[in-house]
Amino acid sequence: MHFADEAEIKVQAGNGGNGSASFRREKYIAKGGPDGGNGGGGGSIIMKADENMNTLVNFMSKKHYKASHGQQGFGQNKYGSAADDLILKVPVGTLVFDKESDDQLADLTEDGQQVIVAKGGLGGKGNSNFKSSTRQAPDFAELGEPGEVKDLKLELKLIADVAIIGYPSVGKSTLISHISNAKPKIADYPFTTLVPNLGVVKVDQTDFVVADIPGLIEGAHEGKGLGIAFLKHIERAEILVHMLDLSREDLLDDFKKLNLELSSYSDVLSKKDQIIVFNKSDATIPEIIEEAKVNFKKYKPLFISSVTGEGIDQFLYRLKDEVLIHRKKKRAEKPKDEHKVFRPHIDIPDAKNFKVEKEGKGFRVSGKRVEQLAIMTDMTKKGGIFRMHDILGKIGAYREMKKLGGTDGNKIHIGERTFTYMDLT
Ligand SMILES: Nc1nc2c(ncn2[C@@H]2O[C@H](COP(=O)(O)OP(=O)(O)OP(=O)(O)O)[C@@H](O)[C@H]2O)c(=O)[nH]1
Ligand SMILES: [Mg+2]
């Protein structure tokens, strides 16, 4: 099975459509009022956790994702239509980082959870929005805002549904290597496994994640053996497979001691559902199996051999059933509308959060909203440029520039746009 737990991709949200600059046509009037509609918003790129996915391998072959652009606005106040968002499905447990800043944008831990990773651009306003008492015939409209473009790093930290626990050398790693894509080290000495191995198991149409946990021993909760670190991991798994080794002396004693470790560590652990599995059925005599069947009757134990494969199908179906029961229970506990799109981007409340600094012989005005307005300004239309100067006056940017010695002719840099100082106030 192909498996990948890291990927780097580029995402490009759609641009907003341009607003329309149009005038009403009326029979006896050469140029009616402005009637240009707004452009539609560009499509955003959304990542959505999907429990049926278990690898990032798709993102190894396709690396570039683009959402569509919004439609431009039309005359007669018709709006352009907004583009659809592009939804990328990722496995539950995917972490999303901005590659440039290394900021974590999302930790998708639950099925259905989604996050906007690149926001589509706003549609530009049509010229009918810019009519005022002093501006009867605005000949300009806003341009659509460019969509966000980001390089992302995806990292998958699978969250195990099932943890296989037991004493060292009972055959936990052998079992996971048999039923999943995991390839752990297997050997006949204790503590072969030093960190948990995760594997994806597929039974019919159901995928689930199984963790092979390093062997536990008496005193584990006090830090003996590999100790407490891994008991923490077990806490996150829904189901425990408690493995016992048929070649050991006192199975009931092993079972009790291990359970005592779990309950000494935490209540959560002792309350988890356990599936009892006796391993190494190939290496024992029928009498031992019969005795275990009697002693453990109330736990409905399973008997397998991780080496010959005996009993493993039955074990897998039992596991699948339990996984599905747990998933159903979890879903029922959760109110449906909890997975709203989480927006890590700041919605721009107003243009008054800005900063003015000297830059060269002119100034730089920075701030999210003011930069957005600048990039949406149609530089080919005087009206559009005037509007920008008007805004700079209204928000107080000209006042600040004047304090710093600004005069007509200075350059004003806003994002990637440059305007020429022209104080209208
Ligand atoms: N005969 C027989 N031997 C098995 C079986 N399963 C595992 N073994 C052997 O038992 C030994 C220990 O197996 P591992 O899978 O490494 O055991 P583990 O539980 O992962 O051990 P730790 O990682 O130390 O906790 C190895 O020599 C395996 O070959 C089985 O079903 N039958
Ligand atoms: Mg092991």
CSV table of C-alpha atoms and ligand atoms in Angstrom, one decimal:
chain,number,residue,atom,x,y,z
A,1,MET,CA,0.0,0.0,0.0
A,2,HIS,CA,1.2,3.5,-0.8
A,3,PHE,CA,1.6,5.7,2.2
A,4,ALA,CA,2.8,9.2,2.6
A,5,ASP,CA,2.7,11.3,5.8
A,6,GLU,CA,4.2,14.6,4.4
A,7,ALA,CA,3.5,16.6,1.3
A,8,GLU,CA,4.1,20.1,0.0
A,9,ILE,CA,1.6,21.8,-2.3
A,10,LYS,CA,0.8,25.2,-3.8
A,11,VAL,CA,-2.8,26.5,-3.5
A,12,GLN,CA,-4.2,29.4,-5.4
A,13,ALA,CA,-7.6,30.7,-4.6
A,14,GLY,CA,-9.7,32.4,-7.4
A,15,ASN,CA,-9.6,36.1,-8.1
A,16,GLY,CA,-12.7,38.1,-7.5
A,17,GLY,CA,-14.5,39.2,-10.7
A,18,ASN,CA,-14.2,42.9,-11.6
A,19,GLY,CA,-17.1,45.2,-10.9
A,20,SER,CA,-18.8,46.6,-14.0
A,21,ALA,CA,-18.7,50.3,-15.0
A,22,SER,CA,-21.9,50.7,-17.0
A,23,PHE,CA,-24.6,53.3,-17.6
A,24,ARG,CA,-28.3,52.8,-18.0
A,25,ARG,CA,-29.5,53.2,-21.6
A,26,GLU,CA,-32.7,55.1,-21.7
A,27,LYS,CA,-34.6,56.1,-24.7
A,28,TYR,CA,-34.3,59.9,-24.5
A,29,ILE,CA,-31.2,60.1,-22.3
A,30,ALA,CA,-27.8,59.7,-23.8
A,31,LYS,CA,-26.2,58.5,-20.5
A,32,GLY,CA,-28.5,57.2,-17.8
A,33,GLY,CA,-27.3,56.6,-14.2
A,34,PRO,CA,-24.6,54.1,-13.3
A,35,ASP,CA,-25.8,50.5,-13.3
A,36,GLY,CA,-22.7,48.4,-13.1
A,37,GLY,CA,-23.1,45.3,-10.9
A,38,ASN,CA,-20.6,43.8,-8.6
A,39,GLY,CA,-18.2,41.0,-9.6
A,40,GLY,CA,-18.5,37.6,-8.0
A,41,GLY,CA,-16.1,36.4,-5.3
A,42,GLY,CA,-13.3,34.0,-6.3
A,43,GLY,CA,-13.4,30.4,-5.1
A,44,SER,CA,-11.5,29.6,-1.8
A,45,ILE,CA,-9.4,26.5,-1.2
A,46,ILE,CA,-10.7,24.5,1.6
A,47,MET,CA,-9.2,21.5,3.3
A,48,LYS,CA,-11.6,19.0,4.8
A,49,ALA,CA,-10.9,16.0,7.0
A,50,ASP,CA,-12.3,12.8,5.7
A,51,GLU,CA,-12.2,9.6,7.7
A,52,ASN,CA,-12.1,7.5,4.6
A,53,MET,CA,-8.7,8.9,3.7
A,54,ASN,CA,-5.6,7.7,5.3
A,55,THR,CA,-2.7,9.0,3.4
A,56,LEU,CA,-1.4,12.1,1.7
A,57,VAL,CA,-0.1,10.2,-1.3
A,58,ASN,CA,-2.5,12.0,-3.7
A,59,PHE,CA,-0.6,15.2,-2.9
A,60,MET,CA,2.7,13.7,-3.9
A,61,SER,CA,1.6,13.5,-7.6
A,62,LYS,CA,-0.6,16.6,-7.9
A,63,LYS,CA,1.1,19.6,-6.3
A,64,HIS,CA,-0.8,22.6,-7.6
A,65,TYR,CA,-4.4,23.4,-6.8
A,66,LYS,CA,-6.4,26.3,-8.3
A,67,ALA,CA,-9.9,27.5,-7.5
A,68,SER,CA,-11.9,29.3,-10.2
A,69,HIS,CA,-12.2,33.0,-10.6
A,70,GLY,CA,-15.4,34.9,-9.8
A,71,GLN,CA,-17.4,36.3,-12.8
A,72,GLN,CA,-17.3,39.9,-13.6
A,73,GLY,CA,-20.3,42.2,-12.9
A,74,PHE,CA,-22.7,43.3,-15.6
A,75,GLY,CA,-24.8,46.3,-16.6
A,76,GLN,CA,-28.4,46.6,-15.3
A,77,ASN,CA,-27.0,46.0,-11.8
A,78,LYS,CA,-26.4,42.3,-12.5
A,79,TYR,CA,-23.9,40.6,-10.2
A,80,GLY,CA,-21.3,38.2,-11.5
A,81,SER,CA,-21.6,34.8,-10.0
A,82,ALA,CA,-19.3,33.7,-7.3
A,83,ALA,CA,-17.0,30.8,-8.1
A,84,ASP,CA,-17.3,27.5,-6.3
A,85,ASP,CA,-14.7,26.7,-3.6
A,86,LEU,CA,-12.3,23.9,-4.2
A,87,ILE,CA,-12.5,21.3,-1.5
A,88,LEU,CA,-9.4,19.1,-0.9
A,89,LYS,CA,-10.0,16.0,1.1
A,90,VAL,CA,-7.3,15.1,3.6
A,91,PRO,CA,-7.1,12.3,6.2
A,92,VAL,CA,-8.2,13.1,9.8
A,93,GLY,CA,-5.0,14.0,11.7
A,94,THR,CA,-3.7,16.3,9.0
A,95,LEU,CA,-1.8,19.4,10.1
A,96,VAL,CA,-1.5,22.3,7.7
A,97,PHE,CA,1.4,24.7,7.8
A,98,ASP,CA,2.1,27.9,5.8
A,99,LYS,CA,5.5,27.0,4.4
A,100,GLU,CA,6.8,30.5,4.3
A,101,SER,CA,6.0,31.6,7.9
A,102,ASP,CA,5.8,28.0,9.4
A,103,ASP,CA,2.5,29.1,11.0
A,104,GLN,CA,0.1,26.3,11.7
A,105,LEU,CA,-3.1,27.0,9.8
A,106,ALA,CA,-5.1,23.9,10.9
A,107,ASP,CA,-5.1,20.7,12.9
A,108,LEU,CA,-7.9,18.6,11.4
A,109,THR,CA,-8.6,16.1,14.1
A,110,GLU,CA,-12.2,15.2,13.3
A,111,ASP,CA,-14.1,13.9,10.4
A,112,GLY,CA,-15.8,16.7,8.5
A,113,GLN,CA,-13.8,19.5,10.0
A,114,GLN,CA,-12.7,22.1,7.5
A,115,VAL,CA,-10.6,25.1,7.1
A,116,ILE,CA,-10.0,27.7,4.4
A,117,VAL,CA,-6.4,27.6,3.6
A,118,ALA,CA,-6.5,30.2,0.8
A,119,LYS,CA,-9.2,32.8,0.6
A,120,GLY,CA,-10.9,33.7,-2.7
A,121,GLY,CA,-10.7,37.3,-3.7
A,122,LEU,CA,-13.6,39.7,-3.1
A,123,GLY,CA,-15.6,40.7,-6.1
A,124,GLY,CA,-15.1,44.3,-7.2
A,125,LYS,CA,-17.9,46.7,-6.6
A,126,GLY,CA,-19.7,48.0,-9.7
A,127,ASN,CA,-19.9,51.7,-10.5
A,128,SER,CA,-23.5,51.9,-9.2
A,129,ASN,CA,-22.0,51.7,-5.7
A,130,PHE,CA,-20.0,54.9,-6.2
A,131,LYS,CA,-22.8,57.3,-7.1
A,132,SER,CA,-23.0,60.2,-4.6
A,133,SER,CA,-24.2,63.8,-4.5
A,134,THR,CA,-20.9,65.0,-5.7
A,135,ARG,CA,-20.3,62.1,-8.1
A,136,GLN,CA,-23.2,61.6,-10.4
A,137,ALA,CA,-21.6,59.6,-13.1
A,138,PRO,CA,-18.8,57.4,-11.7
A,139,ASP,CA,-17.0,55.9,-14.7
A,140,PHE,CA,-15.0,53.5,-12.6
A,141,ALA,CA,-15.6,50.2,-10.8
A,142,GLU,CA,-13.5,48.2,-8.4
A,143,LEU,CA,-11.3,45.5,-9.7
A,144,GLY,CA,-11.7,42.0,-8.3
A,145,GLU,CA,-9.3,41.2,-5.4
A,146,PRO,CA,-6.6,38.6,-6.3
A,147,GLY,CA,-7.1,35.3,-4.5
A,148,GLU,CA,-4.6,34.2,-1.9
A,149,VAL,CA,-1.7,32.1,-3.1
A,150,LYS,CA,0.1,29.9,-0.6
A,151,ASP,CA,2.7,27.2,-0.3
A,152,LEU,CA,1.6,24.7,2.2
A,153,LYS,CA,3.2,21.9,4.1
A,154,LEU,CA,0.9,19.0,5.1
A,155,GLU,CA,1.8,16.7,7.8
A,156,LEU,CA,-0.2,13.6,8.8
A,157,LYS,CA,-0.3,12.5,12.4
A,158,LEU,CA,-2.6,9.6,12.4
A,159,ILE,CA,-4.9,9.2,15.3
A,160,ALA,CA,-5.2,5.6,16.1
A,161,ASP,CA,-8.6,4.0,16.5
A,162,VAL,CA,-7.1,0.9,18.0
A,163,ALA,CA,-4.1,0.3,20.2
A,164,ILE,CA,-2.5,-3.2,20.6
A,165,ILE,CA,-1.2,-3.5,24.1
A,166,GLY,CA,0.4,-6.4,26.0
A,167,TYR,CA,3.6,-7.6,27.7
A,168,PRO,CA,6.8,-7.5,25.6
A,169,SER,CA,7.3,-10.2,23.0
A,170,VAL,CA,3.7,-11.4,22.9
A,171,GLY,CA,3.6,-10.7,19.2
A,172,LYS,CA,2.1,-7.2,18.8
A,173,SER,CA,4.4,-6.1,16.1
A,174,THR,CA,4.1,-9.4,14.3
A,175,LEU,CA,0.3,-8.9,14.2
A,176,ILE,CA,0.4,-5.3,12.9
A,177,SER,CA,2.8,-6.3,10.2
A,178,HIS,CA,0.4,-9.0,9.1
A,179,ILE,CA,-2.7,-6.9,9.0
A,180,SER,CA,-1.5,-3.4,7.9
A,181,ASN,CA,1.1,-1.5,5.9
A,182,ALA,CA,3.3,-1.1,9.0
A,183,LYS,CA,6.8,-2.7,8.8
A,184,PRO,CA,8.0,-2.8,12.4
A,185,LYS,CA,11.0,-4.6,13.8
A,186,ILE,CA,10.2,-8.0,15.1
A,187,ALA,CA,12.5,-10.0,17.4
A,188,ASP,CA,12.4,-12.5,20.3
A,189,TYR,CA,13.7,-10.2,23.0
A,190,PRO,CA,11.7,-7.8,25.1
A,191,PHE,CA,11.3,-4.1,24.1
A,192,THR,CA,12.0,-4.6,20.5
A,193,THR,CA,9.5,-1.8,19.8
A,194,LEU,CA,10.6,1.5,21.1
A,195,VAL,CA,8.0,3.9,19.7
A,196,PRO,CA,4.5,3.1,18.6
A,197,ASN,CA,4.1,1.9,15.0
A,198,LEU,CA,1.0,3.0,13.2
A,199,GLY,CA,-0.6,1.0,10.4
A,200,VAL,CA,-3.7,1.4,8.3
A,201,VAL,CA,-6.0,-1.6,8.2
A,202,LYS,CA,-8.6,-2.0,5.6
A,203,VAL,CA,-11.5,-4.4,6.2
A,204,ASP,CA,-14.1,-4.3,3.3
A,205,GLN,CA,-14.7,-0.6,2.8
A,206,THR,CA,-13.6,0.4,6.3
A,207,ASP,CA,-10.2,1.9,7.0
A,208,PHE,CA,-8.9,2.3,10.5
A,209,VAL,CA,-5.6,3.1,12.1
A,210,VAL,CA,-4.0,0.6,14.5
A,211,ALA,CA,-1.1,1.4,16.8
A,212,ASP,CA,1.4,-1.2,18.0
A,213,ILE,CA,2.4,0.0,21.4
A,214,PRO,CA,5.8,-0.8,23.0
A,215,GLY,CA,5.5,-3.7,25.5
A,216,LEU,CA,4.1,-2.8,28.9
A,217,ILE,CA,5.4,-4.3,32.2
A,218,GLU,CA,4.5,-4.3,35.8
A,219,GLY,CA,5.3,-0.8,37.2
A,220,ALA,CA,4.8,0.9,33.8
A,221,HIS,CA,2.6,3.5,35.4
A,222,GLU,CA,5.6,4.5,37.6
A,223,GLY,CA,7.9,4.7,34.7
A,224,LYS,CA,9.2,1.1,34.5
A,225,GLY,CA,10.2,-0.3,31.1
A,226,LEU,CA,9.3,2.2,28.4
A,227,GLY,CA,6.8,3.5,30.9
A,228,ILE,CA,4.3,6.2,31.0
A,229,ALA,CA,5.0,8.0,27.7
A,230,PHE,CA,3.1,5.4,25.8
A,231,LEU,CA,0.2,5.0,28.1
A,232,LYS,CA,-0.6,8.6,27.1
A,233,HIS,CA,-0.9,7.4,23.5
A,234,ILE,CA,-3.2,4.6,24.4
A,235,GLU,CA,-5.6,7.1,26.0
A,236,ARG,CA,-6.3,8.5,22.6
A,237,ALA,CA,-7.3,5.2,21.0
A,238,GLU,CA,-11.0,4.2,21.2
A,239,ILE,CA,-10.4,0.5,21.4
A,240,LEU,CA,-7.7,-1.6,23.1
A,241,VAL,CA,-6.6,-5.0,21.8
A,242,HIS,CA,-5.2,-6.7,24.8
A,243,MET,CA,-2.8,-9.4,23.5
A,244,LEU,CA,-1.8,-12.4,25.6
A,245,ASP,CA,0.8,-15.0,24.7
A,246,LEU,CA,-0.4,-18.6,24.9
A,247,SER,CA,3.2,-19.8,25.5
A,248,ARG,CA,3.4,-17.9,28.8
A,249,GLU,CA,2.9,-19.6,32.2
A,250,ASP,CA,0.0,-17.8,33.9
A,251,LEU,CA,-2.3,-16.1,31.5
A,252,LEU,CA,-4.8,-14.9,34.1
A,253,ASP,CA,-2.1,-13.3,36.1
A,254,ASP,CA,-0.6,-11.6,33.1
A,255,PHE,CA,-4.1,-10.3,32.3
A,256,LYS,CA,-4.8,-8.9,35.8
A,257,LYS,CA,-1.4,-7.3,36.2
A,258,LEU,CA,-1.6,-5.5,32.9
A,259,ASN,CA,-5.1,-4.2,33.7
A,260,LEU,CA,-3.9,-3.1,37.1
A,261,GLU,CA,-1.2,-1.0,35.3
A,262,LEU,CA,-3.9,0.6,33.1
A,263,SER,CA,-6.1,1.5,36.0
A,264,SER,CA,-3.2,2.8,38.1
A,265,TYR,CA,-2.4,5.1,35.3
A,266,SER,CA,-5.8,6.5,34.6
A,267,ASP,CA,-9.5,5.9,34.9
A,268,VAL,CA,-10.0,6.6,31.2
A,269,LEU,CA,-7.7,3.7,30.3
A,270,SER,CA,-9.4,1.2,32.6
A,271,LYS,CA,-12.8,2.0,31.2
A,272,LYS,CA,-11.9,1.5,27.6
A,273,ASP,CA,-13.3,-1.4,25.6
A,274,GLN,CA,-10.9,-4.3,25.3
A,275,ILE,CA,-10.8,-7.1,22.8
A,276,ILE,CA,-8.9,-10.0,24.3
A,277,VAL,CA,-6.7,-11.8,21.8
A,278,PHE,CA,-4.6,-14.9,22.5
A,279,ASN,CA,-1.6,-15.1,20.2
A,280,LYS,CA,0.7,-17.9,19.2
A,281,SER,CA,-2.0,-20.5,18.9
A,282,ASP,CA,0.4,-22.4,16.6
A,283,ALA,CA,2.9,-22.8,19.4
A,284,THR,CA,0.7,-24.4,22.1
A,285,ILE,CA,-1.3,-27.5,22.8
A,286,PRO,CA,-5.1,-27.7,22.5
A,287,GLU,CA,-5.5,-28.1,26.3
A,288,ILE,CA,-4.0,-24.7,27.0
A,289,ILE,CA,-6.4,-23.1,24.5
A,290,GLU,CA,-9.4,-24.9,26.1
A,291,GLU,CA,-8.3,-23.7,29.6
A,292,ALA,CA,-8.1,-20.1,28.4
A,293,LYS,CA,-11.5,-20.4,26.7
A,294,VAL,CA,-13.0,-21.4,30.1
A,295,ASN,CA,-11.1,-18.9,32.2
A,296,PHE,CA,-11.8,-15.9,29.9
A,297,LYS,CA,-15.2,-16.9,28.8
A,298,LYS,CA,-16.9,-13.6,29.8
A,299,TYR,CA,-14.5,-11.6,27.6
A,300,LYS,CA,-15.3,-13.6,24.4
A,301,PRO,CA,-11.6,-14.0,23.6
A,302,LEU,CA,-10.2,-14.6,20.1
A,303,PHE,CA,-7.4,-17.1,19.3
A,304,ILE,CA,-4.9,-16.3,16.6
A,305,SER,CA,-1.5,-17.0,15.2
A,306,SER,CA,0.2,-13.9,13.9
A,307,VAL,CA,2.7,-16.2,12.2
A,308,THR,CA,0.4,-18.7,10.3
A,309,GLY,CA,-2.5,-16.2,10.0
A,310,GLU,CA,-4.9,-18.6,11.8
A,311,GLY,CA,-8.0,-16.8,13.3
A,312,ILE,CA,-6.9,-13.4,11.9
A,313,ASP,CA,-9.9,-12.9,9.5
A,314,GLN,CA,-12.3,-13.4,12.4
A,315,PHE,CA,-10.3,-11.0,14.5
A,316,LEU,CA,-10.4,-8.3,11.8
A,317,TYR,CA,-14.1,-8.5,11.4
A,318,ARG,CA,-14.6,-8.2,15.1
A,319,LEU,CA,-12.3,-5.2,15.1
A,320,LYS,CA,-14.1,-3.6,12.2
A,321,ASP,CA,-17.5,-4.0,14.0
A,322,GLU,CA,-16.1,-2.4,17.1
A,323,VAL,CA,-14.6,0.5,15.2
A,324,LEU,CA,-17.9,1.2,13.4
A,325,ILE,CA,-19.8,1.0,16.7
A,326,HIS,CA,-17.5,3.6,18.2
A,327,ARG,CA,-17.6,5.9,15.2
A,328,LYS,CA,-21.4,5.8,15.2
A,329,LYS,CA,-21.4,6.6,18.9
A,330,LYS,CA,-19.1,9.5,18.5
A,331,ARG,CA,-21.1,10.9,15.7
A,332,ALA,CA,-24.3,10.7,17.7
A,333,GLU,CA,-22.7,12.6,20.6
A,334,LYS,CA,-21.6,15.5,18.4
A,335,PRO,CA,-24.0,18.1,17.3
A,336,LYS,CA,-24.0,18.2,13.5
A,337,ASP,CA,-23.3,21.8,12.9
A,338,GLU,CA,-20.2,21.9,14.9
A,339,HIS,CA,-17.9,21.6,11.9
A,340,LYS,CA,-18.3,25.1,10.6
A,341,VAL,CA,-15.6,26.4,8.3
A,342,PHE,CA,-12.9,27.7,10.6
A,343,ARG,CA,-11.4,30.8,9.1
A,344,PRO,CA,-7.8,31.5,10.2
A,345,HIS,CA,-7.8,34.7,8.2
A,346,ILE,CA,-8.7,38.0,9.9
A,347,ASP,CA,-11.8,39.5,8.3
A,348,ILE,CA,-10.9,43.0,7.6
A,349,PRO,CA,-13.2,45.1,9.8
A,350,ASP,CA,-12.2,48.6,8.6
A,351,ALA,CA,-9.6,50.6,7.0
A,352,LYS,CA,-8.7,52.6,10.1
A,353,ASN,CA,-6.2,50.0,11.2
A,354,PHE,CA,-3.3,51.3,9.1
A,355,LYS,CA,0.3,52.4,9.6
A,356,VAL,CA,2.2,55.2,7.8
A,357,GLU,CA,5.9,55.1,7.5
A,358,LYS,CA,8.5,57.0,5.5
A,359,GLU,CA,9.8,55.1,2.5
A,360,GLY,CA,12.4,56.7,0.2
A,361,LYS,CA,11.1,60.2,-0.7
A,362,GLY,CA,7.5,59.1,0.0
A,363,PHE,CA,5.5,57.0,2.3
A,364,ARG,CA,4.2,53.5,2.8
A,365,VAL,CA,0.7,53.0,4.0
A,366,SER,CA,0.1,49.5,5.3
A,367,GLY,CA,-3.0,47.7,6.7
A,368,LYS,CA,-5.1,44.8,5.5
A,369,ARG,CA,-8.1,46.7,4.4
A,370,VAL,CA,-6.3,49.7,2.9
A,371,GLU,CA,-4.1,47.3,0.9
A,372,GLN,CA,-7.2,45.4,-0.3
A,373,LEU,CA,-8.8,48.7,-1.4
A,374,ALA,CA,-5.6,49.7,-3.3
A,375,ILE,CA,-5.2,46.5,-5.2
A,376,MET,CA,-8.9,46.7,-6.2
A,377,THR,CA,-8.4,50.2,-7.6
A,378,ASP,CA,-8.7,50.4,-11.3
A,379,MET,CA,-5.6,52.5,-12.1
A,380,THR,CA,-6.7,53.2,-15.6
A,381,LYS,CA,-9.6,55.3,-14.4
A,382,LYS,CA,-9.2,58.7,-12.8
A,383,GLY,CA,-12.4,58.2,-10.8
A,384,GLY,CA,-10.9,55.0,-9.2
A,385,ILE,CA,-7.7,56.8,-8.3
A,386,PHE,CA,-9.6,59.8,-6.8
A,387,ARG,CA,-11.7,57.4,-4.7
A,388,MET,CA,-8.5,56.0,-3.2
A,389,HIS,CA,-7.2,59.4,-2.3
A,390,ASP,CA,-10.6,60.2,-0.8
A,391,ILE,CA,-10.3,57.1,1.4
A,392,LEU,CA,-6.8,58.0,2.4
A,393,GLY,CA,-8.2,61.4,3.5
A,394,LYS,CA,-11.2,60.0,5.4
A,395,ILE,CA,-9.2,57.4,7.3
A,396,GLY,CA,-6.7,60.0,8.4
A,397,ALA,CA,-3.7,58.7,6.4
A,398,TYR,CA,-3.1,62.1,4.8
A,399,ARG,CA,-3.1,63.7,8.3
A,400,GLU,CA,-0.3,61.4,9.3
A,401,MET,CA,1.7,61.9,6.1
A,402,LYS,CA,1.4,65.7,6.5
A,403,LYS,CA,2.8,65.4,10.0
A,404,LEU,CA,5.7,63.6,8.5
A,405,GLY,CA,6.3,66.4,6.0
A,406,GLY,CA,4.3,65.0,3.1
A,407,THR,CA,3.8,67.3,0.1
A,408,ASP,CA,2.2,67.0,-3.4
A,409,GLY,CA,4.3,64.9,-5.7
A,410,ASN,CA,5.5,62.4,-3.0
A,411,LYS,CA,4.9,58.7,-3.8
A,412,ILE,CA,2.6,56.7,-1.6
A,413,HIS,CA,3.1,52.9,-1.7
A,414,ILE,CA,0.3,50.7,-0.6
A,415,GLY,CA,0.9,47.0,-1.1
A,416,GLU,CA,2.2,46.7,-4.6
A,417,ARG,CA,0.4,49.8,-5.8
A,418,THR,CA,1.9,53.3,-6.0
A,419,PHE,CA,-0.1,56.6,-5.9
A,420,THR,CA,1.0,60.2,-6.1
A,421,TYR,CA,0.4,62.4,-3.0
A,422,MET,CA,-2.6,64.6,-3.7
A,423,ASP,CA,-4.3,65.8,-0.5
A,424,LEU,CA,-7.9,66.6,-1.2
A,425,THR,CA,-8.8,67.5,2.4
B,1,LIG,N1,5.1,-19.2,17.1
B,1,LIG,C1,4.7,-17.9,17.1
B,1,LIG,N2,5.6,-17.0,17.3
B,1,LIG,C2,5.2,-15.7,17.2
B,1,LIG,C3,3.9,-15.4,16.9
B,1,LIG,N3,3.8,-14.0,16.9
B,1,LIG,C4,5.0,-13.5,17.2
B,1,LIG,N4,5.9,-14.5,17.4
B,1,LIG,C5,7.3,-14.4,17.7
B,1,LIG,O1,7.4,-13.7,19.0
B,1,LIG,C6,8.5,-12.9,19.1
B,1,LIG,C7,8.1,-11.5,19.5
B,1,LIG,O2,7.3,-10.9,18.5
B,1,LIG,P1,7.1,-9.3,18.4
B,1,LIG,O3,6.1,-9.2,17.4
B,1,LIG,O4,8.4,-8.7,18.2
B,1,LIG,O5,6.6,-9.0,19.8
B,1,LIG,P2,6.1,-7.7,20.5
B,1,LIG,O6,4.9,-7.9,21.3
B,1,LIG,O7,6.0,-6.6,19.4
B,1,LIG,O8,7.3,-7.3,21.4
B,1,LIG,P3,7.8,-5.9,22.0
B,1,LIG,O9,8.0,-5.0,20.8
B,1,LIG,O10,9.1,-6.2,22.6
B,1,LIG,O11,6.8,-5.4,23.0
B,1,LIG,C8,9.2,-12.9,17.7
B,1,LIG,O12,10.2,-13.9,17.7
B,1,LIG,C9,8.0,-13.5,16.8
B,1,LIG,O13,8.5,-14.2,15.7
B,1,LIG,C10,3.0,-16.4,16.7
B,1,LIG,O14,1.8,-16.3,16.4
B,1,LIG,N5,3.5,-17.7,16.8
B,2,MG,MG,7.0,-5.0,19.1
